[in-house]
Structure formats: structure tokens, C-alpha cells
């Protein structure tokens, strides 16, 4: 199995070759824990999980490191805006530490319920301040920094390769940049490595440093922690595409300026989940969480299936209709798998289906095509059940859909499928202005213990509690 992956750095599909024979170092930017993760964020973590599982299938071992951004940080991607954790603490009356702790736990509940394999190392920014200070010192010694009004800045003009990931054109940037509110910056794209001048009174998270008491800039944590756990050069760095122009660009500048070496060989980025209004984002305040989907009667794995239906480099439009279709498909898969019995050959088998499945996985993680192979297996009348079960298990190692796990909802799947059909009929009736039929269907659905909620993303079935 030779994995081919799209590398954002070269904008090309490349054959994957790790630095150390069979061991892969992978760093994924983790959550900022001042609020719940939204399902857009979770799409990115599902993509990273599929990548990791594909690496396992290809015979690699993976050291997966993920940070938890529990140091405040600002509402803007640059150095402007309000401190997110402080804002959340002020609004809820809790301490910043409590908030970070609470949302970290909530994050991992989502993570586990989506069947995402936990990272080998989960590192909190607040527990790695010495590593960040050491890295900033290294940059200072090499002449990449300047201090102005108490803050330490990275000077991008000292690093000629700045912007190579995002293919930024620096001359245009300089002339076209908006006036930054921070007049200390020599170049508008310079960024803060260490703050001692907080814009906020009573900033709660502060540490001593050679530059005075303060706190680190946002980007330095990922450079410091990834190198601490994976070494100065490693294989894969992932995140959402929004990280390319600022966060990952600045991470590269700091890391490569400090070591003088190439830092990361493969950059992989997941595309956005969209709502009707555009990109789902935390700062806009309007977003869907996994708990909300659960309240509406969906299983987290319905959402995982929904995400597998689109390529990770394509934008994905969320809709409850799409999610319901994913749910119906997943439950139908489970019923089919259940009917296969328990016998499975002990030996490693060859099959054209395995070749096909692997070829899609290797083709930059084409998960929707890989899923279609699973369906083809289950619908193949020539194939014996034990062989089918073997293939299901083999494929599920990457899909992560837990297809053999018993859960209470599969028994209700027929009923739900029927209700979904009714819901479609109701939408049709409404379209044709047949209000009587639409009301009749609503009543039927209600009798079955469900209600219909009309949302901007279309009508959804909600289980009554
Ligand atoms: P955050 O917790 O905001 O730092 O984001 C966590 C991860 O989710 C990052 O890798 C982001 O790039 C990614 N992300 C943010 N918004 C979306 C979205 N709408 N769709 C997919 N991924 C996203
Ligand atoms: Zn990062």
C-alpha cells in the first residue's frame, strides 16, 4: 500500500515517505477550549482520524500529538481582538482555568463518541511555557526578534521564506495591508511571541519570563510542543484550511528560523463545513454542537458517516436532511452486517474488494469511494457471509463506524426509515401547498413519538423525550 497524499506545501499529490522507516510523527492543531467544539471543528478531527487509521492500515505506527490551547488568546487570528478565555470567564463568572478544564472534558466526550482514536500525546499549552520561552530565546539569539513596548515580536523580514505555505506575496502584502492597530510592528505581518502588555485588566494567566511577566503568543505553542514531542523535523502536520495563511505560516517561520532545518514534510488541511450562512465558526456565536445533534435523536456516528461522504478537501454543506440520509444509510449498513453472523476466516485473505478499497484510501483518502466498496461487498450475492464479515472488519478499521457494535437504535431503524419517508412526503405536500396532507403527516409522526422541527437546513425529526 503506497499512500498518496495532497501536500499543501507543494500543492501536489505526493507519495508518502516518512523520515523514520515505519514510524510516523503527526501533529494536529487541537481545540481552543473556551467553548464547545462545533461540528465544523469536529469534521477536521474526523479527517485526521481517518488519516491516522489509513497510516495504520498501510503498516505504519503513528505518534500522534495534539495540543490543547488553554492559554487565552485573542478573538482575531492575528494579534487583535479580545482574549477568548477571559471573555468566556467574564460572561459565565467562572475562572479561566475552570472554563478551560470544562471544555477540554466536553471536547474529549465528543472525540470519543465520534470513535476518533485519542492522540498518543495531548499537551496543554499552559503546561509547556518553559519550552515556549526556550524557543523564543533561541529565536532572539539568532536575531529574528525585536522587543517593542514590552512585547517580543517575530520579524518576518528576517525570514525570507515567510509565507511559503500560503504562497503569500510579501511585497503586495506590505503595500496592501490594512493599518494594524499595533503600531509597534515593523511589518504588519510580524506577530507577537511573548506579551507582557496585556490589553486586559486582571489577565489571569501570566508567567515569568526573561522579557517580564506575561503570556505567550498563540502560534509559539504548536512549534514548541510539536518539536518537544516529535523532534525538530517530523512527517505530518494537520489542521483546518483556515490555519494556512496565519497560524501555520507563523508556526513554520518560528520553527525553521530557530532550527535552520525543514520542519514538516507533509502539510494536510481539511476543508470547511458550511452552514447556509457560510463557514461555521465559534466566534460568530451561532454553531451546531454534537450534543445538539444527539438531542435531536442522532447518533454521533451518523455525523461521522455524513463526513465520510465528502472528500476532506471539499467543502461540505451541512443539512439535517443530509444527516438523516447518513443516519438511514448507517443503520441499514448495521442491519446488513448483523445478518452476516459471526463466522470469519482467521487467515489474511486476498480479495479484489480489498485492492479496490485500499486503492481509494491511498488516493488521498477518497473515503466516499471507499464507502461504496463496502456497499458493493454487502450487496454481492456471490460472496459468502464469512467473507463479507471479514471485509467489513477490515474496512471498518479505517472507516471507524463501529459497524458491529450493538446499540439500542438499530432496532428502531425500520421505524425511523419509515418516518424519514413520511417527512419527505410532508416536504413535498408543503411544496404543493397541500396543507391538509402535511398536517396529517405531522400528526402521524407525533403519534410515533417524534416531532418535526423546521430548521434553516430543512425539516428534522426530533425524538420526543
Ligand atoms: P479551534 O478550536 O477554533 O482552534 O478549531 C479547531 C480546528 O477546527 C482547527 O483545525 C480549525 O482549522 C478547524 N475548523 C474551524 N472551523 C471549521 C469549519 N467550519 N469546518 C471545518 N474545520 C474547521
Ligand atoms: Zn497549531
mmCIF file with all atom_site columns, N, CA, C and O in Angstrom, residues 232-258:
data_model
loop_
_atom_site.group_PDB
_atom_site.id
_atom_site.type_symbol
_atom_site.label_atom_id
_atom_site.label_alt_id
_atom_site.label_comp_id
_atom_site.label_asym_id
_atom_site.label_entity_id
_atom_site.label_seq_id
_atom_site.pdbx_PDB_ins_code
_atom_site.Cartn_x
_atom_site.Cartn_y
_atom_site.Cartn_z
_atom_site.occupancy
_atom_site.B_iso_or_equiv
_atom_site.pdbx_formal_charge
_atom_site.auth_seq_id
_atom_site.auth_comp_id
_atom_site.auth_asym_id
_atom_site.auth_atom_id
_atom_site.pdbx_PDB_model_num
ATOM 1   N N  . UNK A 1 232 ? 12.845 17.958 15.867 1.00 0.00 ? 232 UNK A N  1
ATOM 2   C CA . UNK A 1 232 ? 12.899 19.220 15.125 1.00 0.00 ? 232 UNK A CA 1
ATOM 3   C C  . UNK A 1 232 ? 12.393 19.097 13.685 1.00 0.00 ? 232 UNK A C  1
ATOM 4   O O  . UNK A 1 232 ? 12.092 20.097 13.051 1.00 0.00 ? 232 UNK A O  1
ATOM 5   N N  . UNK A 1 233 ? 12.357 17.879 13.174 1.00 0.00 ? 233 UNK A N  1
ATOM 6   C CA . UNK A 1 233 ? 11.724 17.637 11.870 1.00 0.00 ? 233 UNK A CA 1
ATOM 7   C C  . UNK A 1 233 ? 10.816 16.424 12.027 1.00 0.00 ? 233 UNK A C  1
ATOM 8   O O  . UNK A 1 233 ? 11.206 15.428 12.632 1.00 0.00 ? 233 UNK A O  1
ATOM 9   N N  . UNK A 1 234 ? 9.611  16.523 11.502 1.00 0.00 ? 234 UNK A N  1
ATOM 10  C CA . UNK A 1 234 ? 8.715  15.365 11.562 1.00 0.00 ? 234 UNK A CA 1
ATOM 11  C C  . UNK A 1 234 ? 7.858  15.287 10.305 1.00 0.00 ? 234 UNK A C  1
ATOM 12  O O  . UNK A 1 234 ? 7.988  16.129 9.408  1.00 0.00 ? 234 UNK A O  1
ATOM 13  N N  . UNK A 1 235 ? 6.981  14.273 10.245 1.00 0.00 ? 235 UNK A N  1
ATOM 14  C CA . UNK A 1 235 ? 6.359  13.934 8.967  1.00 0.00 ? 235 UNK A CA 1
ATOM 15  C C  . UNK A 1 235 ? 5.130  14.768 8.582  1.00 0.00 ? 235 UNK A C  1
ATOM 16  O O  . UNK A 1 235 ? 5.074  15.319 7.493  1.00 0.00 ? 235 UNK A O  1
ATOM 17  N N  . UNK A 1 236 ? 4.122  14.768 9.463  1.00 0.00 ? 236 UNK A N  1
ATOM 18  C CA . UNK A 1 236 ? 2.822  15.325 9.042  1.00 0.00 ? 236 UNK A CA 1
ATOM 19  C C  . UNK A 1 236 ? 2.331  16.381 10.032 1.00 0.00 ? 236 UNK A C  1
ATOM 20  O O  . UNK A 1 236 ? 2.408  16.193 11.247 1.00 0.00 ? 236 UNK A O  1
ATOM 21  N N  . UNK A 1 237 ? 1.808  17.455 9.490  1.00 0.00 ? 237 UNK A N  1
ATOM 22  C CA . UNK A 1 237 ? 1.144  18.473 10.320 1.00 0.00 ? 237 UNK A CA 1
ATOM 23  C C  . UNK A 1 237 ? -0.222 18.718 9.693  1.00 0.00 ? 237 UNK A C  1
ATOM 24  O O  . UNK A 1 237 ? -0.335 18.926 8.486  1.00 0.00 ? 237 UNK A O  1
ATOM 25  N N  . UNK A 1 238 ? -1.272 18.674 10.531 1.00 0.00 ? 238 UNK A N  1
ATOM 26  C CA . UNK A 1 238 ? -2.638 18.842 10.014 1.00 0.00 ? 238 UNK A CA 1
ATOM 27  C C  . UNK A 1 238 ? -3.368 19.977 10.701 1.00 0.00 ? 238 UNK A C  1
ATOM 28  O O  . UNK A 1 238 ? -2.992 20.428 11.769 1.00 0.00 ? 238 UNK A O  1
ATOM 29  N N  . UNK A 1 239 ? -4.472 20.339 10.092 1.00 0.00 ? 239 UNK A N  1
ATOM 30  C CA . UNK A 1 239 ? -5.380 21.326 10.678 1.00 0.00 ? 239 UNK A CA 1
ATOM 31  C C  . UNK A 1 239 ? -6.450 21.663 9.667  1.00 0.00 ? 239 UNK A C  1
ATOM 32  O O  . UNK A 1 239 ? -6.523 21.058 8.594  1.00 0.00 ? 239 UNK A O  1
ATOM 33  N N  . UNK A 1 240 ? -7.267 22.633 9.997  1.00 0.00 ? 240 UNK A N  1
ATOM 34  C CA . UNK A 1 240 ? -8.273 23.114 9.052  1.00 0.00 ? 240 UNK A CA 1
ATOM 35  C C  . UNK A 1 240 ? -7.636 24.138 8.126  1.00 0.00 ? 240 UNK A C  1
ATOM 36  O O  . UNK A 1 240 ? -6.608 24.737 8.469  1.00 0.00 ? 240 UNK A O  1
ATOM 37  N N  . UNK A 1 241 ? -8.252 24.367 6.968  1.00 0.00 ? 241 UNK A N  1
ATOM 38  C CA . UNK A 1 241 ? -7.611 25.266 5.988  1.00 0.00 ? 241 UNK A CA 1
ATOM 39  C C  . UNK A 1 241 ? -7.487 26.704 6.485  1.00 0.00 ? 241 UNK A C  1
ATOM 40  O O  . UNK A 1 241 ? -6.661 27.450 5.993  1.00 0.00 ? 241 UNK A O  1
ATOM 41  N N  . UNK A 1 242 ? -8.302 27.077 7.460  1.00 0.00 ? 242 UNK A N  1
ATOM 42  C CA . UNK A 1 242 ? -8.195 28.447 7.966  1.00 0.00 ? 242 UNK A CA 1
ATOM 43  C C  . UNK A 1 242 ? -6.845 28.703 8.643  1.00 0.00 ? 242 UNK A C  1
ATOM 44  O O  . UNK A 1 242 ? -6.448 29.846 8.843  1.00 0.00 ? 242 UNK A O  1
ATOM 45  N N  . UNK A 1 243 ? -6.134 27.615 8.976  1.00 0.00 ? 243 UNK A N  1
ATOM 46  C CA . UNK A 1 243 ? -4.841 27.786 9.656  1.00 0.00 ? 243 UNK A CA 1
ATOM 47  C C  . UNK A 1 243 ? -3.703 28.126 8.683  1.00 0.00 ? 243 UNK A C  1
ATOM 48  O O  . UNK A 1 243 ? -2.624 28.554 9.109  1.00 0.00 ? 243 UNK A O  1
ATOM 49  N N  . UNK A 1 244 ? -3.953 27.967 7.374  1.00 0.00 ? 244 UNK A N  1
ATOM 50  C CA . UNK A 1 244 ? -2.846 28.122 6.408  1.00 0.00 ? 244 UNK A CA 1
ATOM 51  C C  . UNK A 1 244 ? -2.243 29.539 6.396  1.00 0.00 ? 244 UNK A C  1
ATOM 52  O O  . UNK A 1 244 ? -1.038 29.694 6.581  1.00 0.00 ? 244 UNK A O  1
ATOM 53  N N  . UNK A 1 245 ? -3.040 30.582 6.201  1.00 0.00 ? 245 UNK A N  1
ATOM 54  C CA . UNK A 1 245 ? -2.415 31.899 5.971  1.00 0.00 ? 245 UNK A CA 1
ATOM 55  C C  . UNK A 1 245 ? -1.753 32.542 7.184  1.00 0.00 ? 245 UNK A C  1
ATOM 56  O O  . UNK A 1 245 ? -0.814 33.325 7.008  1.00 0.00 ? 245 UNK A O  1
ATOM 57  N N  . UNK A 1 246 ? -2.227 32.251 8.387  1.00 0.00 ? 246 UNK A N  1
ATOM 58  C CA . UNK A 1 246 ? -1.615 32.917 9.543  1.00 0.00 ? 246 UNK A CA 1
ATOM 59  C C  . UNK A 1 246 ? -0.970 31.900 10.495 1.00 0.00 ? 246 UNK A C  1
ATOM 60  O O  . UNK A 1 246 ? 0.250  31.881 10.669 1.00 0.00 ? 246 UNK A O  1
ATOM 61  N N  . UNK A 1 247 ? -1.788 31.052 11.083 1.00 0.00 ? 247 UNK A N  1
ATOM 62  C CA . UNK A 1 247 ? -1.265 30.186 12.149 1.00 0.00 ? 247 UNK A CA 1
ATOM 63  C C  . UNK A 1 247 ? -0.148 29.262 11.658 1.00 0.00 ? 247 UNK A C  1
ATOM 64  O O  . UNK A 1 247 ? 0.955  29.264 12.212 1.00 0.00 ? 247 UNK A O  1
ATOM 65  N N  . UNK A 1 248 ? -0.407 28.494 10.619 1.00 0.00 ? 248 UNK A N  1
ATOM 66  C CA . UNK A 1 248 ? 0.634  27.568 10.149 1.00 0.00 ? 248 UNK A CA 1
ATOM 67  C C  . UNK A 1 248 ? 1.801  28.312 9.498  1.00 0.00 ? 248 UNK A C  1
ATOM 68  O O  . UNK A 1 248 ? 2.951  27.885 9.598  1.00 0.00 ? 248 UNK A O  1
ATOM 69  N N  . UNK A 1 249 ? 1.489  29.413 8.850  1.00 0.00 ? 249 UNK A N  1
ATOM 70  C CA . UNK A 1 249 ? 2.545  30.241 8.257  1.00 0.00 ? 249 UNK A CA 1
ATOM 71  C C  . UNK A 1 249 ? 3.506  30.731 9.354  1.00 0.00 ? 249 UNK A C  1
ATOM 72  O O  . UNK A 1 249 ? 4.731  30.653 9.209  1.00 0.00 ? 249 UNK A O  1
ATOM 73  N N  . UNK A 1 250 ? 2.929  31.172 10.467 1.00 0.00 ? 250 UNK A N  1
ATOM 74  C CA . UNK A 1 250 ? 3.777  31.666 11.555 1.00 0.00 ? 250 UNK A CA 1
ATOM 75  C C  . UNK A 1 250 ? 4.485  30.528 12.285 1.00 0.00 ? 250 UNK A C  1
ATOM 76  O O  . UNK A 1 250 ? 5.637  30.664 12.709 1.00 0.00 ? 250 UNK A O  1
ATOM 77  N N  . UNK A 1 251 ? 3.811  29.390 12.398 1.00 0.00 ? 251 UNK A N  1
ATOM 78  C CA . UNK A 1 251 ? 4.455  28.220 13.021 1.00 0.00 ? 251 UNK A CA 1
ATOM 79  C C  . UNK A 1 251 ? 5.720  27.840 12.236 1.00 0.00 ? 251 UNK A C  1
ATOM 80  O O  . UNK A 1 251 ? 6.766  27.559 12.820 1.00 0.00 ? 251 UNK A O  1
ATOM 81  N N  . UNK A 1 252 ? 5.610  27.835 10.897 1.00 0.00 ? 252 UNK A N  1
ATOM 82  C CA . UNK A 1 252 ? 6.752  27.449 10.057 1.00 0.00 ? 252 UNK A CA 1
ATOM 83  C C  . UNK A 1 252 ? 7.896  28.447 10.248 1.00 0.00 ? 252 UNK A C  1
ATOM 84  O O  . UNK A 1 252 ? 9.057  28.067 10.431 1.00 0.00 ? 252 UNK A O  1
ATOM 85  N N  . UNK A 1 253 ? 7.550  29.735 10.221 1.00 0.00 ? 253 UNK A N  1
ATOM 86  C CA . UNK A 1 253 ? 8.583  30.770 10.357 1.00 0.00 ? 253 UNK A CA 1
ATOM 87  C C  . UNK A 1 253 ? 9.357  30.595 11.663 1.00 0.00 ? 253 UNK A C  1
ATOM 88  O O  . UNK A 1 253 ? 10.592 30.543 11.668 1.00 0.00 ? 253 UNK A O  1
ATOM 89  N N  . UNK A 1 254 ? 8.650  30.439 12.763 1.00 0.00 ? 254 UNK A N  1
ATOM 90  C CA . UNK A 1 254 ? 9.325  30.312 14.069 1.00 0.00 ? 254 UNK A CA 1
ATOM 91  C C  . UNK A 1 254 ? 10.182 29.060 14.137 1.00 0.00 ? 254 UNK A C  1
ATOM 92  O O  . UNK A 1 254 ? 11.312 29.087 14.612 1.00 0.00 ? 254 UNK A O  1
ATOM 93  N N  . UNK A 1 255 ? 9.608  27.951 13.661 1.00 0.00 ? 255 UNK A N  1
ATOM 94  C CA . UNK A 1 255 ? 10.288 26.661 13.824 1.00 0.00 ? 255 UNK A CA 1
ATOM 95  C C  . UNK A 1 255 ? 11.530 26.606 12.949 1.00 0.00 ? 255 UNK A C  1
ATOM 96  O O  . UNK A 1 255 ? 12.609 26.222 13.404 1.00 0.00 ? 255 UNK A O  1
ATOM 97  N N  . UNK A 1 256 ? 11.381 26.984 11.671 1.00 0.00 ? 256 UNK A N  1
ATOM 98  C CA . UNK A 1 256 ? 12.518 26.841 10.755 1.00 0.00 ? 256 UNK A CA 1
ATOM 99  C C  . UNK A 1 256 ? 13.568 27.910 11.007 1.00 0.00 ? 256 UNK A C  1
ATOM 100 O O  . UNK A 1 256 ? 14.761 27.666 10.814 1.00 0.00 ? 256 UNK A O  1
ATOM 101 N N  . UNK A 1 257 ? 13.158 29.077 11.467 1.00 0.00 ? 257 UNK A N  1
ATOM 102 C CA . UNK A 1 257 ? 14.137 30.110 11.813 1.00 0.00 ? 257 UNK A CA 1
ATOM 103 C C  . UNK A 1 257 ? 14.978 29.626 12.999 1.00 0.00 ? 257 UNK A C  1
ATOM 104 O O  . UNK A 1 257 ? 16.198 29.789 13.025 1.00 0.00 ? 257 UNK A O  1
ATOM 105 N N  . UNK A 1 258 ? 14.336 28.984 13.956 1.00 0.00 ? 258 UNK A N  1
ATOM 106 C CA . UNK A 1 258 ? 15.057 28.537 15.157 1.00 0.00 ? 258 UNK A CA 1
ATOM 107 C C  . UNK A 1 258 ? 16.030 27.410 14.852 1.00 0.00 ? 258 UNK A C  1
ATOM 108 O O  . UNK A 1 258 ? 17.159 27.408 15.313 1.00 0.00 ? 258 UNK A O  1
#
